[in-house]
mmCIF file with all atom_site columns, C-alpha atoms in Angstrom:
data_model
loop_
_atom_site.group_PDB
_atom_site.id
_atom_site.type_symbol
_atom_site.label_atom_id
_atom_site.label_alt_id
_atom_site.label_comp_id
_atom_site.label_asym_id
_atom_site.label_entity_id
_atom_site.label_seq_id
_atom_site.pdbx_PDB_ins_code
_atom_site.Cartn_x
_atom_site.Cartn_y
_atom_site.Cartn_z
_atom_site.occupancy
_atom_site.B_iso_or_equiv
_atom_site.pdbx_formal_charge
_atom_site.auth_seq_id
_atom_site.auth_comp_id
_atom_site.auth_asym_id
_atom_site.auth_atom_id
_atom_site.pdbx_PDB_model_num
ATOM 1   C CA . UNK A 1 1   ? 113.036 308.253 304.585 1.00 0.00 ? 25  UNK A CA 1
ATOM 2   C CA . UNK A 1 2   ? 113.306 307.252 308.284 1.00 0.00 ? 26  UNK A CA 1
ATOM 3   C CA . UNK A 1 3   ? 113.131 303.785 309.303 1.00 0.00 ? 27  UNK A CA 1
ATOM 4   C CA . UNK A 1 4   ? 110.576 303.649 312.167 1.00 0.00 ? 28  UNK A CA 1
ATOM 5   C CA . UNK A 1 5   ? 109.445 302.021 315.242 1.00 0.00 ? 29  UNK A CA 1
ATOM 6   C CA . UNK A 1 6   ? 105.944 301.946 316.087 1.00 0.00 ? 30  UNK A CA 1
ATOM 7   C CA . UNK A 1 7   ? 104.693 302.079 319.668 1.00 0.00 ? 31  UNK A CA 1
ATOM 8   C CA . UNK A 1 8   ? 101.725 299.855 320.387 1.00 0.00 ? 32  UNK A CA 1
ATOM 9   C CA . UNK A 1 9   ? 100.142 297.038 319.341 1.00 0.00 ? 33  UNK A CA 1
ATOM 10  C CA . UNK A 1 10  ? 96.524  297.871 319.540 1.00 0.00 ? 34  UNK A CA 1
ATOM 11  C CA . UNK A 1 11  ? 94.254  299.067 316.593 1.00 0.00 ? 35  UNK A CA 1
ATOM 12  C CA . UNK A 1 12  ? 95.838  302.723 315.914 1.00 0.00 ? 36  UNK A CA 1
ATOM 13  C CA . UNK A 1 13  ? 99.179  300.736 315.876 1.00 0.00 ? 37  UNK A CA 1
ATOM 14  C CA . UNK A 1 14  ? 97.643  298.369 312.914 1.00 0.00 ? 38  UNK A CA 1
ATOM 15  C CA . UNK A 1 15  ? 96.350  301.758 311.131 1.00 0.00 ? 39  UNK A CA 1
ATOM 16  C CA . UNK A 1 16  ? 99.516  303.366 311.627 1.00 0.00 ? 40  UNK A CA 1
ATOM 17  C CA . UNK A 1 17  ? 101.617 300.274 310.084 1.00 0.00 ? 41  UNK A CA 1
ATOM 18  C CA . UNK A 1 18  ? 99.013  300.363 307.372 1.00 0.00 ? 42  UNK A CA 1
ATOM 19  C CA . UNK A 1 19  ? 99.000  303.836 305.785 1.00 0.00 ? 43  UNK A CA 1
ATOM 20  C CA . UNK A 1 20  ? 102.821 303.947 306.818 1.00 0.00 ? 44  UNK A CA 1
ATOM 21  C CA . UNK A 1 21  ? 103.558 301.342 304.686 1.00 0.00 ? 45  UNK A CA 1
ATOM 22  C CA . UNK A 1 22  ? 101.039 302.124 301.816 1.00 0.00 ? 46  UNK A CA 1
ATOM 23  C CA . UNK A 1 23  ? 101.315 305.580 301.851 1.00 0.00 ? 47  UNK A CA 1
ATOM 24  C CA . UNK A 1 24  ? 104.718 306.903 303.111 1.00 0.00 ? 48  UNK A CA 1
ATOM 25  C CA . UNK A 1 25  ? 108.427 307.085 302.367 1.00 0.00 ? 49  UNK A CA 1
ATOM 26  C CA . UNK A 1 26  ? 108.669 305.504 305.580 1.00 0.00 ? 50  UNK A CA 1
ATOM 27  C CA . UNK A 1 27  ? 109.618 301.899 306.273 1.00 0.00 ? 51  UNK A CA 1
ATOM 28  C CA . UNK A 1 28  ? 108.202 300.300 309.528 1.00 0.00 ? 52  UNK A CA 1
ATOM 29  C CA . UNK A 1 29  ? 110.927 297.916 311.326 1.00 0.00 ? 53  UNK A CA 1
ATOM 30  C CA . UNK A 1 30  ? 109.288 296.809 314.572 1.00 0.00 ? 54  UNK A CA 1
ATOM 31  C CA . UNK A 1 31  ? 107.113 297.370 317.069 1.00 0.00 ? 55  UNK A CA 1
ATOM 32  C CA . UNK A 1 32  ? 107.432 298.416 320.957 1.00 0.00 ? 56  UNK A CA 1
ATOM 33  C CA . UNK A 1 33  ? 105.212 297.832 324.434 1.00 0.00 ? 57  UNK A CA 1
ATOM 34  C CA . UNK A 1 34  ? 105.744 298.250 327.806 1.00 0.00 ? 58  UNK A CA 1
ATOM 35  C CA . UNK A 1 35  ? 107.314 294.796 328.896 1.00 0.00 ? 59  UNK A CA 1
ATOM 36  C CA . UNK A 1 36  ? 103.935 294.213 330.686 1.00 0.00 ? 60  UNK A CA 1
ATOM 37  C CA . UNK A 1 37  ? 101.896 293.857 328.135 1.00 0.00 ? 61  UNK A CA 1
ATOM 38  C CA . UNK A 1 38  ? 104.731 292.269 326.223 1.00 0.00 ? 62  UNK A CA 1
ATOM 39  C CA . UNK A 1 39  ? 102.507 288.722 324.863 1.00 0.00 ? 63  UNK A CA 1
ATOM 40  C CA . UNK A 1 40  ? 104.585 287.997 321.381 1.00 0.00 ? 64  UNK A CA 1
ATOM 41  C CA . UNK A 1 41  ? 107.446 288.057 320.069 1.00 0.00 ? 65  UNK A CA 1
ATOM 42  C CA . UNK A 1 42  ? 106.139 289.019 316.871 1.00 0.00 ? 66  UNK A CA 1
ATOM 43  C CA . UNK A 1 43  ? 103.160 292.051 315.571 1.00 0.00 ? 67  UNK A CA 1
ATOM 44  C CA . UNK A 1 44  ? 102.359 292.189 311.686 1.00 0.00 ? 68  UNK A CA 1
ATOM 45  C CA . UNK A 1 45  ? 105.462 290.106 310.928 1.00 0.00 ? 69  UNK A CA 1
ATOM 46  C CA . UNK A 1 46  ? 107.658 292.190 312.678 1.00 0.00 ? 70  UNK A CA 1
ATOM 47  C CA . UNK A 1 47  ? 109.881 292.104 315.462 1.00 0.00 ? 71  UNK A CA 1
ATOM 48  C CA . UNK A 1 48  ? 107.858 293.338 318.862 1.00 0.00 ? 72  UNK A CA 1
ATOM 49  C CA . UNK A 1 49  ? 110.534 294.571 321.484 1.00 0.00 ? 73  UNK A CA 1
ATOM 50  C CA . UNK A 1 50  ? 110.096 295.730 325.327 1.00 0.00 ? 74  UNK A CA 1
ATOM 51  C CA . UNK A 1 51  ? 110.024 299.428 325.620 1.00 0.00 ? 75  UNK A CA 1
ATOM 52  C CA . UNK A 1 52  ? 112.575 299.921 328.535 1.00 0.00 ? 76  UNK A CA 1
ATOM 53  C CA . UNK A 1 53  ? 115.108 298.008 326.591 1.00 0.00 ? 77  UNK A CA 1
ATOM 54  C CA . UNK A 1 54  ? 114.208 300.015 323.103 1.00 0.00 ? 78  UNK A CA 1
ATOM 55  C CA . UNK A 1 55  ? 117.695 301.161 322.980 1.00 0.00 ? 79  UNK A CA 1
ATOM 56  C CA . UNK A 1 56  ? 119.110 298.274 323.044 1.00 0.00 ? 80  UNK A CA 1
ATOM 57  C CA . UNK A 1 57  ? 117.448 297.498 319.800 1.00 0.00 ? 81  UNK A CA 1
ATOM 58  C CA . UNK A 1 58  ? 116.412 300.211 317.917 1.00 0.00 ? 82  UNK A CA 1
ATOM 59  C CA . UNK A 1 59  ? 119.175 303.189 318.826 1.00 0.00 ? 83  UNK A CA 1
ATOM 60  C CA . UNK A 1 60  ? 117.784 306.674 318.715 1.00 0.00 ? 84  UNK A CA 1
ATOM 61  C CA . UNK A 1 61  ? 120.791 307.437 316.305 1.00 0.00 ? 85  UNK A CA 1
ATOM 62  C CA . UNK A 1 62  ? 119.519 305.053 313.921 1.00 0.00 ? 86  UNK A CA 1
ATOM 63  C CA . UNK A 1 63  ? 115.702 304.534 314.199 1.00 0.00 ? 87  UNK A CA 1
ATOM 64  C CA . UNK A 1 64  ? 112.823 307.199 314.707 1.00 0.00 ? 88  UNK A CA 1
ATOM 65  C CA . UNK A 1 65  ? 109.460 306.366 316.602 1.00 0.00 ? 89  UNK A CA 1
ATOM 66  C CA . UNK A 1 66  ? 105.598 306.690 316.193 1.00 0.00 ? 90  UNK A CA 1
ATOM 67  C CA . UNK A 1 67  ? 103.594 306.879 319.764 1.00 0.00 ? 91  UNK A CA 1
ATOM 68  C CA . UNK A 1 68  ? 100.365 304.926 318.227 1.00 0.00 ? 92  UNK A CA 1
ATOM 69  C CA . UNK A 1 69  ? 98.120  305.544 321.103 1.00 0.00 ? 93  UNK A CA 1
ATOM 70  C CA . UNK A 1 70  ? 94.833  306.590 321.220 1.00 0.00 ? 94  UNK A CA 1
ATOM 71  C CA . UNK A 1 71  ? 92.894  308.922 323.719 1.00 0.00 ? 95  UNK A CA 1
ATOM 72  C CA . UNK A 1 72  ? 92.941  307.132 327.028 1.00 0.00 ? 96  UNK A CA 1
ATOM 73  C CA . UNK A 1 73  ? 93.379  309.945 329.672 1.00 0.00 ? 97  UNK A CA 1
ATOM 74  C CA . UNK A 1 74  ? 92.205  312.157 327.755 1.00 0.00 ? 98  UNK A CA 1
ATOM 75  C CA . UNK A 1 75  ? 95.460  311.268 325.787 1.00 0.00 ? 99  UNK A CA 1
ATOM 76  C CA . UNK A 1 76  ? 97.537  311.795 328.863 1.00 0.00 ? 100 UNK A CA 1
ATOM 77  C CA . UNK A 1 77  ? 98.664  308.741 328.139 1.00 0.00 ? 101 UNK A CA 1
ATOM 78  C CA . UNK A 1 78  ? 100.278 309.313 324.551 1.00 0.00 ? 102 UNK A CA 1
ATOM 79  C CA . UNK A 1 79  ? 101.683 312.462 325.650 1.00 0.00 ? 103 UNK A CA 1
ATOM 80  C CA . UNK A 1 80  ? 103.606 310.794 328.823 1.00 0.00 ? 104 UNK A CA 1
ATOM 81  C CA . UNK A 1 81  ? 104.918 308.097 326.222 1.00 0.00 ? 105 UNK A CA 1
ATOM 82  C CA . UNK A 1 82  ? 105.993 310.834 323.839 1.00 0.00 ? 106 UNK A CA 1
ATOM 83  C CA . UNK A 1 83  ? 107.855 312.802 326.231 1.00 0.00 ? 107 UNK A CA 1
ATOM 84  C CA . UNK A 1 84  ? 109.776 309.971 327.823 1.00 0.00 ? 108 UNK A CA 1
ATOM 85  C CA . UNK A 1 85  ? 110.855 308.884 324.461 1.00 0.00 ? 109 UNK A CA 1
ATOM 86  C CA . UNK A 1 86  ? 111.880 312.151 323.491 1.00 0.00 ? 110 UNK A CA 1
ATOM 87  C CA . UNK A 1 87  ? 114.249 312.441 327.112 1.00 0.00 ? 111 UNK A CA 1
ATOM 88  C CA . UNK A 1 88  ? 115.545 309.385 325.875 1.00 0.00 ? 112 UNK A CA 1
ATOM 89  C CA . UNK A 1 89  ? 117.037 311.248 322.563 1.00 0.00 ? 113 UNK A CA 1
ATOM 90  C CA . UNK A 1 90  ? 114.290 309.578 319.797 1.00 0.00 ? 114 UNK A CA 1
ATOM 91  C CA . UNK A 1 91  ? 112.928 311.212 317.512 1.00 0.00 ? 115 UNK A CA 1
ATOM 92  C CA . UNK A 1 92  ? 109.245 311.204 315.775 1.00 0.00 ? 116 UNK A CA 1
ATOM 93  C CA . UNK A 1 93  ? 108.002 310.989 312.060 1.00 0.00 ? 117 UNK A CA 1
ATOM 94  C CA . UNK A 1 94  ? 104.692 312.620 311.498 1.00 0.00 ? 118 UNK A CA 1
ATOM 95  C CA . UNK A 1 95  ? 102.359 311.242 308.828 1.00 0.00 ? 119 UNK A CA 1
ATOM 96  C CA . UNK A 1 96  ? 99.995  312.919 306.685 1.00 0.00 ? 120 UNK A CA 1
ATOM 97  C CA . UNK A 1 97  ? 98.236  311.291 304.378 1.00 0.00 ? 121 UNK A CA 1
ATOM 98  C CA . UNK A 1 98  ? 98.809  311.906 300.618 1.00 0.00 ? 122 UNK A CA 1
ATOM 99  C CA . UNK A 1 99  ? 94.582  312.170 299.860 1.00 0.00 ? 123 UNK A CA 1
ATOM 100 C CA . UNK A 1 100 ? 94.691  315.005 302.469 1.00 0.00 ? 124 UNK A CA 1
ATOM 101 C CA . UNK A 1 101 ? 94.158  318.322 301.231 1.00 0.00 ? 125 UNK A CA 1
ATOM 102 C CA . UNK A 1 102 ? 96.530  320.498 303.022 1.00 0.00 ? 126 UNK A CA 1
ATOM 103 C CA . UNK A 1 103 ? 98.444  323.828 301.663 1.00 0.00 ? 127 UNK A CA 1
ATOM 104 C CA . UNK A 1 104 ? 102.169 323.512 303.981 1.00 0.00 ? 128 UNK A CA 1
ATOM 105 C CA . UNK A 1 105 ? 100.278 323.910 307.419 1.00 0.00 ? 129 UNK A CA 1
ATOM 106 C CA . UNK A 1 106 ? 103.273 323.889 309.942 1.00 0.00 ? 130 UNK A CA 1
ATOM 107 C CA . UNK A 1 107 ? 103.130 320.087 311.175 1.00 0.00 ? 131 UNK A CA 1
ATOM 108 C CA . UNK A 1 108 ? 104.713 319.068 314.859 1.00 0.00 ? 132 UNK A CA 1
ATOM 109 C CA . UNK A 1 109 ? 106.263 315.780 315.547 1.00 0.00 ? 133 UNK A CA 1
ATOM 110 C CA . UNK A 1 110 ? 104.702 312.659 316.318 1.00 0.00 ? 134 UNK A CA 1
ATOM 111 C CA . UNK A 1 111 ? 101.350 313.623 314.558 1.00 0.00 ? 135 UNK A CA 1
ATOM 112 C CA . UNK A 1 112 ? 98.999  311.462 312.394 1.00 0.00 ? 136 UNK A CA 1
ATOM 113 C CA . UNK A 1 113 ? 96.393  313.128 309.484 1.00 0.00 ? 137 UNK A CA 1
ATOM 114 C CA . UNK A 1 114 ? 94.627  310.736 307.684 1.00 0.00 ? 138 UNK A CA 1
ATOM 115 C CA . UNK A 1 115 ? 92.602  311.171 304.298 1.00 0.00 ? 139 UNK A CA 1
ATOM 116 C CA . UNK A 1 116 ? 90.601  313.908 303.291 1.00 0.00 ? 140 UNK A CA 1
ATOM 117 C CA . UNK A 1 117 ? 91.404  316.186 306.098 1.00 0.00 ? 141 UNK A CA 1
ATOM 118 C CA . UNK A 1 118 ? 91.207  319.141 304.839 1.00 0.00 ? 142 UNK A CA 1
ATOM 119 C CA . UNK A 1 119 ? 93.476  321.558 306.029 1.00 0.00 ? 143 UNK A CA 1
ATOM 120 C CA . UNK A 1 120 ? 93.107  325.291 305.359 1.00 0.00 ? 144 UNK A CA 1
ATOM 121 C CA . UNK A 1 121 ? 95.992  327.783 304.999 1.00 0.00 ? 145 UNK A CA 1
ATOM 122 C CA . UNK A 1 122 ? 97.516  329.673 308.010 1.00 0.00 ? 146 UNK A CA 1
ATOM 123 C CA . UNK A 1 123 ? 96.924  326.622 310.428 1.00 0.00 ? 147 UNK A CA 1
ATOM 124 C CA . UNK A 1 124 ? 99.426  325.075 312.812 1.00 0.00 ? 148 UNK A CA 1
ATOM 125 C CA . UNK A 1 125 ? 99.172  321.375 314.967 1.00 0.00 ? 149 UNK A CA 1
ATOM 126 C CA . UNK A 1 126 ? 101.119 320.679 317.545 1.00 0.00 ? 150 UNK A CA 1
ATOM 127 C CA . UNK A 1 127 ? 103.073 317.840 318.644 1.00 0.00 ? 151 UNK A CA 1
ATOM 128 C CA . UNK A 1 128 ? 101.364 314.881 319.181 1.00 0.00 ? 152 UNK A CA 1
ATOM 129 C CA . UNK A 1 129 ? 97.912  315.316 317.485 1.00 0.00 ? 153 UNK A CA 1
ATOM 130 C CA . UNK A 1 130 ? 96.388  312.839 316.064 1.00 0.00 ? 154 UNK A CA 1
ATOM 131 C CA . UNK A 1 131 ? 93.303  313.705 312.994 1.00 0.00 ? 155 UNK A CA 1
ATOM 132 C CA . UNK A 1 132 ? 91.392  310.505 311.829 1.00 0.00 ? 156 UNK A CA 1
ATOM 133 C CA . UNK A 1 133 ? 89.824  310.851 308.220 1.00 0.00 ? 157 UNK A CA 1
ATOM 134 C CA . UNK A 1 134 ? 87.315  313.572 306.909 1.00 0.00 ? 158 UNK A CA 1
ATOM 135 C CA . UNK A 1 135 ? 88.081  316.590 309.394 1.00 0.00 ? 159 UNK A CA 1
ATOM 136 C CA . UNK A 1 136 ? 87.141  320.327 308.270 1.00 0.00 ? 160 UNK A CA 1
ATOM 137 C CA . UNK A 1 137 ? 90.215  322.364 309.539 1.00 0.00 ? 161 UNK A CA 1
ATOM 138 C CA . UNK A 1 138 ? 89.471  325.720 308.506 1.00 0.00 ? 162 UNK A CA 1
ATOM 139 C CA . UNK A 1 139 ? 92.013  329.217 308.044 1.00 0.00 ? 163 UNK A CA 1
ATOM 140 C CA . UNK A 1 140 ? 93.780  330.157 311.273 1.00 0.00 ? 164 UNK A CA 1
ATOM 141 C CA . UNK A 1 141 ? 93.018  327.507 313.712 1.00 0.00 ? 165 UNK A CA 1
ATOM 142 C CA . UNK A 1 142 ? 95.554  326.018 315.845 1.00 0.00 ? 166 UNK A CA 1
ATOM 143 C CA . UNK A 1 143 ? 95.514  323.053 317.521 1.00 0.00 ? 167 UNK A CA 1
ATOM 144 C CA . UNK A 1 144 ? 98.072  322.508 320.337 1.00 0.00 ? 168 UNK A CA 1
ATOM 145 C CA . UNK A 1 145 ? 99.845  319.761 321.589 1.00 0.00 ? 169 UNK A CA 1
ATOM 146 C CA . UNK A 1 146 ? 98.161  316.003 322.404 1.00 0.00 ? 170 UNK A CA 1
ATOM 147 C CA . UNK A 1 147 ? 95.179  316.845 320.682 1.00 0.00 ? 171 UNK A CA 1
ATOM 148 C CA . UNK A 1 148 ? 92.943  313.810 318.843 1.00 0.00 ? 172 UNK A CA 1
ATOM 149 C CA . UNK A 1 149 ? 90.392  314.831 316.807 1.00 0.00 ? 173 UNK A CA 1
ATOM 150 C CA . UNK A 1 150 ? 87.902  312.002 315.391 1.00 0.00 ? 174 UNK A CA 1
ATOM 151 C CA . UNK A 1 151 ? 85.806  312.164 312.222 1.00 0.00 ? 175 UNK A CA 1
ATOM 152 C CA . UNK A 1 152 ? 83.922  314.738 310.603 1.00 0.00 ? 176 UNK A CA 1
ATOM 153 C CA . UNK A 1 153 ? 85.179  317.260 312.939 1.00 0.00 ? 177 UNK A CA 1
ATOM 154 C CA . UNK A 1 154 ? 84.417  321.107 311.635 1.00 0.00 ? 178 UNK A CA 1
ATOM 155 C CA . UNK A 1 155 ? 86.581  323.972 313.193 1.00 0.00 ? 179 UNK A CA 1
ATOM 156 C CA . UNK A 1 156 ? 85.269  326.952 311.743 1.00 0.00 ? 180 UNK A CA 1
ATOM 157 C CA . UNK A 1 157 ? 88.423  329.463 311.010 1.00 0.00 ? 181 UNK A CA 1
ATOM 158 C CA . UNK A 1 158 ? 90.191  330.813 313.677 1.00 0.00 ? 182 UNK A CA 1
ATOM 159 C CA . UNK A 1 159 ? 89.150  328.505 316.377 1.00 0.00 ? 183 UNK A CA 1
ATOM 160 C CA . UNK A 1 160 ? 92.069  327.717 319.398 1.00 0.00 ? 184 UNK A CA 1
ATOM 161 C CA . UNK A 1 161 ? 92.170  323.625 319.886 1.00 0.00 ? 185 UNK A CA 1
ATOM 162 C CA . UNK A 1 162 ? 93.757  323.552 324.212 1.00 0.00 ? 186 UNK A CA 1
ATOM 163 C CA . UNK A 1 163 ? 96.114  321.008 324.855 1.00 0.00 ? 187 UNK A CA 1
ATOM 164 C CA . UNK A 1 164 ? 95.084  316.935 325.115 1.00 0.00 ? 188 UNK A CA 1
ATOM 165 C CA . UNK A 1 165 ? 91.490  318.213 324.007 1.00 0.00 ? 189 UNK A CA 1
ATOM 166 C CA . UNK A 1 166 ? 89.293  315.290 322.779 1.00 0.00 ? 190 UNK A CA 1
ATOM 167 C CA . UNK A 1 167 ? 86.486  315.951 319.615 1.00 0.00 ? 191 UNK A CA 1
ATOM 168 C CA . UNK A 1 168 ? 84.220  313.469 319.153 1.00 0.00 ? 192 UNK A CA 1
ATOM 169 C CA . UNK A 1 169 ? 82.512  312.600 316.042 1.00 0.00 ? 193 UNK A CA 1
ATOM 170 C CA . UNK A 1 170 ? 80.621  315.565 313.920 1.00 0.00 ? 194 UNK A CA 1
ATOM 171 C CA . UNK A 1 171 ? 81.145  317.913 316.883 1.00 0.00 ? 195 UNK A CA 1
ATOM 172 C CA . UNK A 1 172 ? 80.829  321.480 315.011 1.00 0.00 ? 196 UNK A CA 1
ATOM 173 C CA . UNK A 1 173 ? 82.934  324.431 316.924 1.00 0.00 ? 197 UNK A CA 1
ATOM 174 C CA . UNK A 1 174 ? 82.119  327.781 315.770 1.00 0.00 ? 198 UNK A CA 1
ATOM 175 C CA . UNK A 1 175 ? 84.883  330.220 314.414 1.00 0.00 ? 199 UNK A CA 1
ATOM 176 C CA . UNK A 1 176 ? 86.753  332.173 316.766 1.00 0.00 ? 200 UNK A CA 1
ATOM 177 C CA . UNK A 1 177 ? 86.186  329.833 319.295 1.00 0.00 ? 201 UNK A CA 1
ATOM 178 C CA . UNK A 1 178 ? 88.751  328.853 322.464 1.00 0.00 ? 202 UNK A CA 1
ATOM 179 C CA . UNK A 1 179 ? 88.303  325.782 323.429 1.00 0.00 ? 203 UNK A CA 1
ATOM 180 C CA . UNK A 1 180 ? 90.276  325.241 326.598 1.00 0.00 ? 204 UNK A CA 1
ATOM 181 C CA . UNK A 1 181 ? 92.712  322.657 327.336 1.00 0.00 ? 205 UNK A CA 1
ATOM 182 C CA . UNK A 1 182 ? 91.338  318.749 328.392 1.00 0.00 ? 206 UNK A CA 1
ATOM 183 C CA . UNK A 1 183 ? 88.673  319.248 326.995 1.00 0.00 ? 207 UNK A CA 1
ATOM 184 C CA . UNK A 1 184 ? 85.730  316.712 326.118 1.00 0.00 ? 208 UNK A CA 1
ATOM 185 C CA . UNK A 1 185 ? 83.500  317.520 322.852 1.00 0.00 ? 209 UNK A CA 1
ATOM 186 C CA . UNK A 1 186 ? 81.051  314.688 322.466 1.00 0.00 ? 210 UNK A CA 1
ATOM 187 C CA . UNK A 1 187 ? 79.881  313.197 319.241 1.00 0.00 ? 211 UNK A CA 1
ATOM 188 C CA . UNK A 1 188 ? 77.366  315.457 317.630 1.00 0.00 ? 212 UNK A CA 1
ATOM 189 C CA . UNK A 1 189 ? 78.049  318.848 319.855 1.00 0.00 ? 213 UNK A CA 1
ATOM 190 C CA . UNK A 1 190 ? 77.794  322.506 318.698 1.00 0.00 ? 214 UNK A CA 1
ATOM 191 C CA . UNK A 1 191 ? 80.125  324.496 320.471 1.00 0.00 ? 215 UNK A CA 1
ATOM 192 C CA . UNK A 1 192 ? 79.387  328.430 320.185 1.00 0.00 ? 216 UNK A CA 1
ATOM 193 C CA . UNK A 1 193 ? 81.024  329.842 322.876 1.00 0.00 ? 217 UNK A CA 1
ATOM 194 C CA . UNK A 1 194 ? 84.504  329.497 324.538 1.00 0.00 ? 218 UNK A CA 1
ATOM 195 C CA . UNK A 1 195 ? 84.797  327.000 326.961 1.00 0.00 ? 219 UNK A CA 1
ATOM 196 C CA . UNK A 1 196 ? 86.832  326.204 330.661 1.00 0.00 ? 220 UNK A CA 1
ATOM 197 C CA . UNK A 1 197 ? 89.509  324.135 330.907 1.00 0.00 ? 221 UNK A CA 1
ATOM 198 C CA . UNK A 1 198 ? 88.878  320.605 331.282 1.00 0.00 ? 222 UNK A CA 1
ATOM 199 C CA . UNK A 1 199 ? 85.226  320.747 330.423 1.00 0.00 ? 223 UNK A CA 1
ATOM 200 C CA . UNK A 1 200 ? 82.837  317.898 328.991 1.00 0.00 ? 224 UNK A CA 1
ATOM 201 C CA . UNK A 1 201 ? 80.242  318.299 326.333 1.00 0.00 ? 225 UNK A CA 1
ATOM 202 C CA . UNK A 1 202 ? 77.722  315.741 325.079 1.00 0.00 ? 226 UNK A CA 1
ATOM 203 C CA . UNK A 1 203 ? 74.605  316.299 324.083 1.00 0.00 ? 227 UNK A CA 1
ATOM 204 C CA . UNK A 1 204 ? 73.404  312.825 324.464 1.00 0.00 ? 228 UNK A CA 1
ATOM 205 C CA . UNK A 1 205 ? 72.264  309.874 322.569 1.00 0.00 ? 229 UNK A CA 1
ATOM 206 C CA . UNK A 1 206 ? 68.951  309.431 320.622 1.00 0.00 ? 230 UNK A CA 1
ATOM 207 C CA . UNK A 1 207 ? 65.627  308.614 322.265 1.00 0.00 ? 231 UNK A CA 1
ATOM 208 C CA . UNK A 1 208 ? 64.836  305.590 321.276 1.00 0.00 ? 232 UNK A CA 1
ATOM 209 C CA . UNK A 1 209 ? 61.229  306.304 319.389 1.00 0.00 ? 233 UNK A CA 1
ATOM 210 C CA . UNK A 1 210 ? 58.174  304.386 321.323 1.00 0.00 ? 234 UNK A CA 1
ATOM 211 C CA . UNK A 1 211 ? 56.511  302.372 318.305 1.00 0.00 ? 235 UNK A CA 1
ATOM 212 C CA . UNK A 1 212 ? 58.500  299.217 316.689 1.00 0.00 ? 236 UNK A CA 1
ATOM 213 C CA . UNK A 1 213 ? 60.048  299.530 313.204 1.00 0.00 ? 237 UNK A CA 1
ATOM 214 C CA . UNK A 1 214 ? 57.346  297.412 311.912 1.00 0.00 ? 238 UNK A CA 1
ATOM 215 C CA . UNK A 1 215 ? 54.951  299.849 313.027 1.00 0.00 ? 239 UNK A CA 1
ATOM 216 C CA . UNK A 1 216 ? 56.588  303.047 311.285 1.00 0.00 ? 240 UNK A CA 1
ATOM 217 C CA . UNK A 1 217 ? 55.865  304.381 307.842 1.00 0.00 ? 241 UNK A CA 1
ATOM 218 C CA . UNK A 1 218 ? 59.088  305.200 306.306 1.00 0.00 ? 242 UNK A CA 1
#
């Protein structure tokens, strides 16, 4: 059991607090921002603190962090966080959820797998990486480091995840598949081919049909 720090205070910080508490060995002592956006003194009933002065209270020898960011930057932004904590001697817990099925997948630090992920055998996710709920993860994929991968996400086995690659909702990559690194995979794509670094796939959003609702036999 590690008593842990959370950084942020946005929504992924209140999901994190939530299944850490509920569903972990874990115990969640405070939060941490950047003194900027510093606006309480208090998150969830516990203490929020300014990030340059973490040390101060919440020693690396004592307490262990969890970078709750999302993907802004295409999750550039997580990853600097990360690192500079890590300089700074902390170290990570990495959660995965107990309704996940997963068979000893090697697991890197500062990662978050939520339920029913299912995780196939002879896997491996890097640092940083974060897997909402319902994600099909089949044999021999690896996703590297600063990776978020949404919902209903299907890798198809032995597909190659790039570094701080995005997936969108229901985005379906073929097996065998590289992916290169920054990459973009809207909601709903089909991948089938490898792609370039820091490419961006979407295949758009629904025409909206012509005739009203009122008008359509259903």
């Amino acid at each position: 059991m590690a008593k842990v720090v959370i950084f942020g205070s946005s929504e992924i910080a209140e999901i994190a607090h939530f299944y850490l508490q509920r569903d972990s060995e874990h115990e969640v002592v405070g939060f941490t921002v950047d003194e900027a956006y510093l606006k309480t003194e208090s998150f969830h009933n516990l203490p929020i603190v300014p990030y340059e002065k973490l040390e101060k209270y919440y020693p690396p020898d004592q307490y262990k962090l969890f970078i709750a960011i999302s993907y802004q930057q295409v999750n550039k932004l997580r990853a600097e966080k990360y690192l500079n904590a890590k300089e700074r001697g902390y170290s990570f817990i990495s959660y995965i959820s107990s309704q996940a099925s997963y068979y000893g997948t090697p697991v890197g630090e500062n990662c978050f797998i939520m339920e029913n992920n299912v995780i196939q055998p002879f896997t491996s996710i890097g640092n940083n990486c974060l897997l909402l709920g319902v994600n099909s993860i089949a044999h021999h994929c690896v996703i590297n480091d600063h990776c978020f991968l949404t919902s209903n996400v299907v890798l198809g086995g032995g597909v190659n995840i790039g570094e701080y690659t995005f997936m969108g909702l229901n985005a379906t990559i073929r097996n065998y598949i590289k992916i290169g690194k920054e990459n973009i995979i809207g909601a709903g794509s089909i991948i089938l081919s490898d792609t370039e670094d820091k490419a961006v796939y979407s295949p758009g959003e629904t025409v909206k049909f012509e005739v009203p609702s009122n008008l359509v036999r259903i």
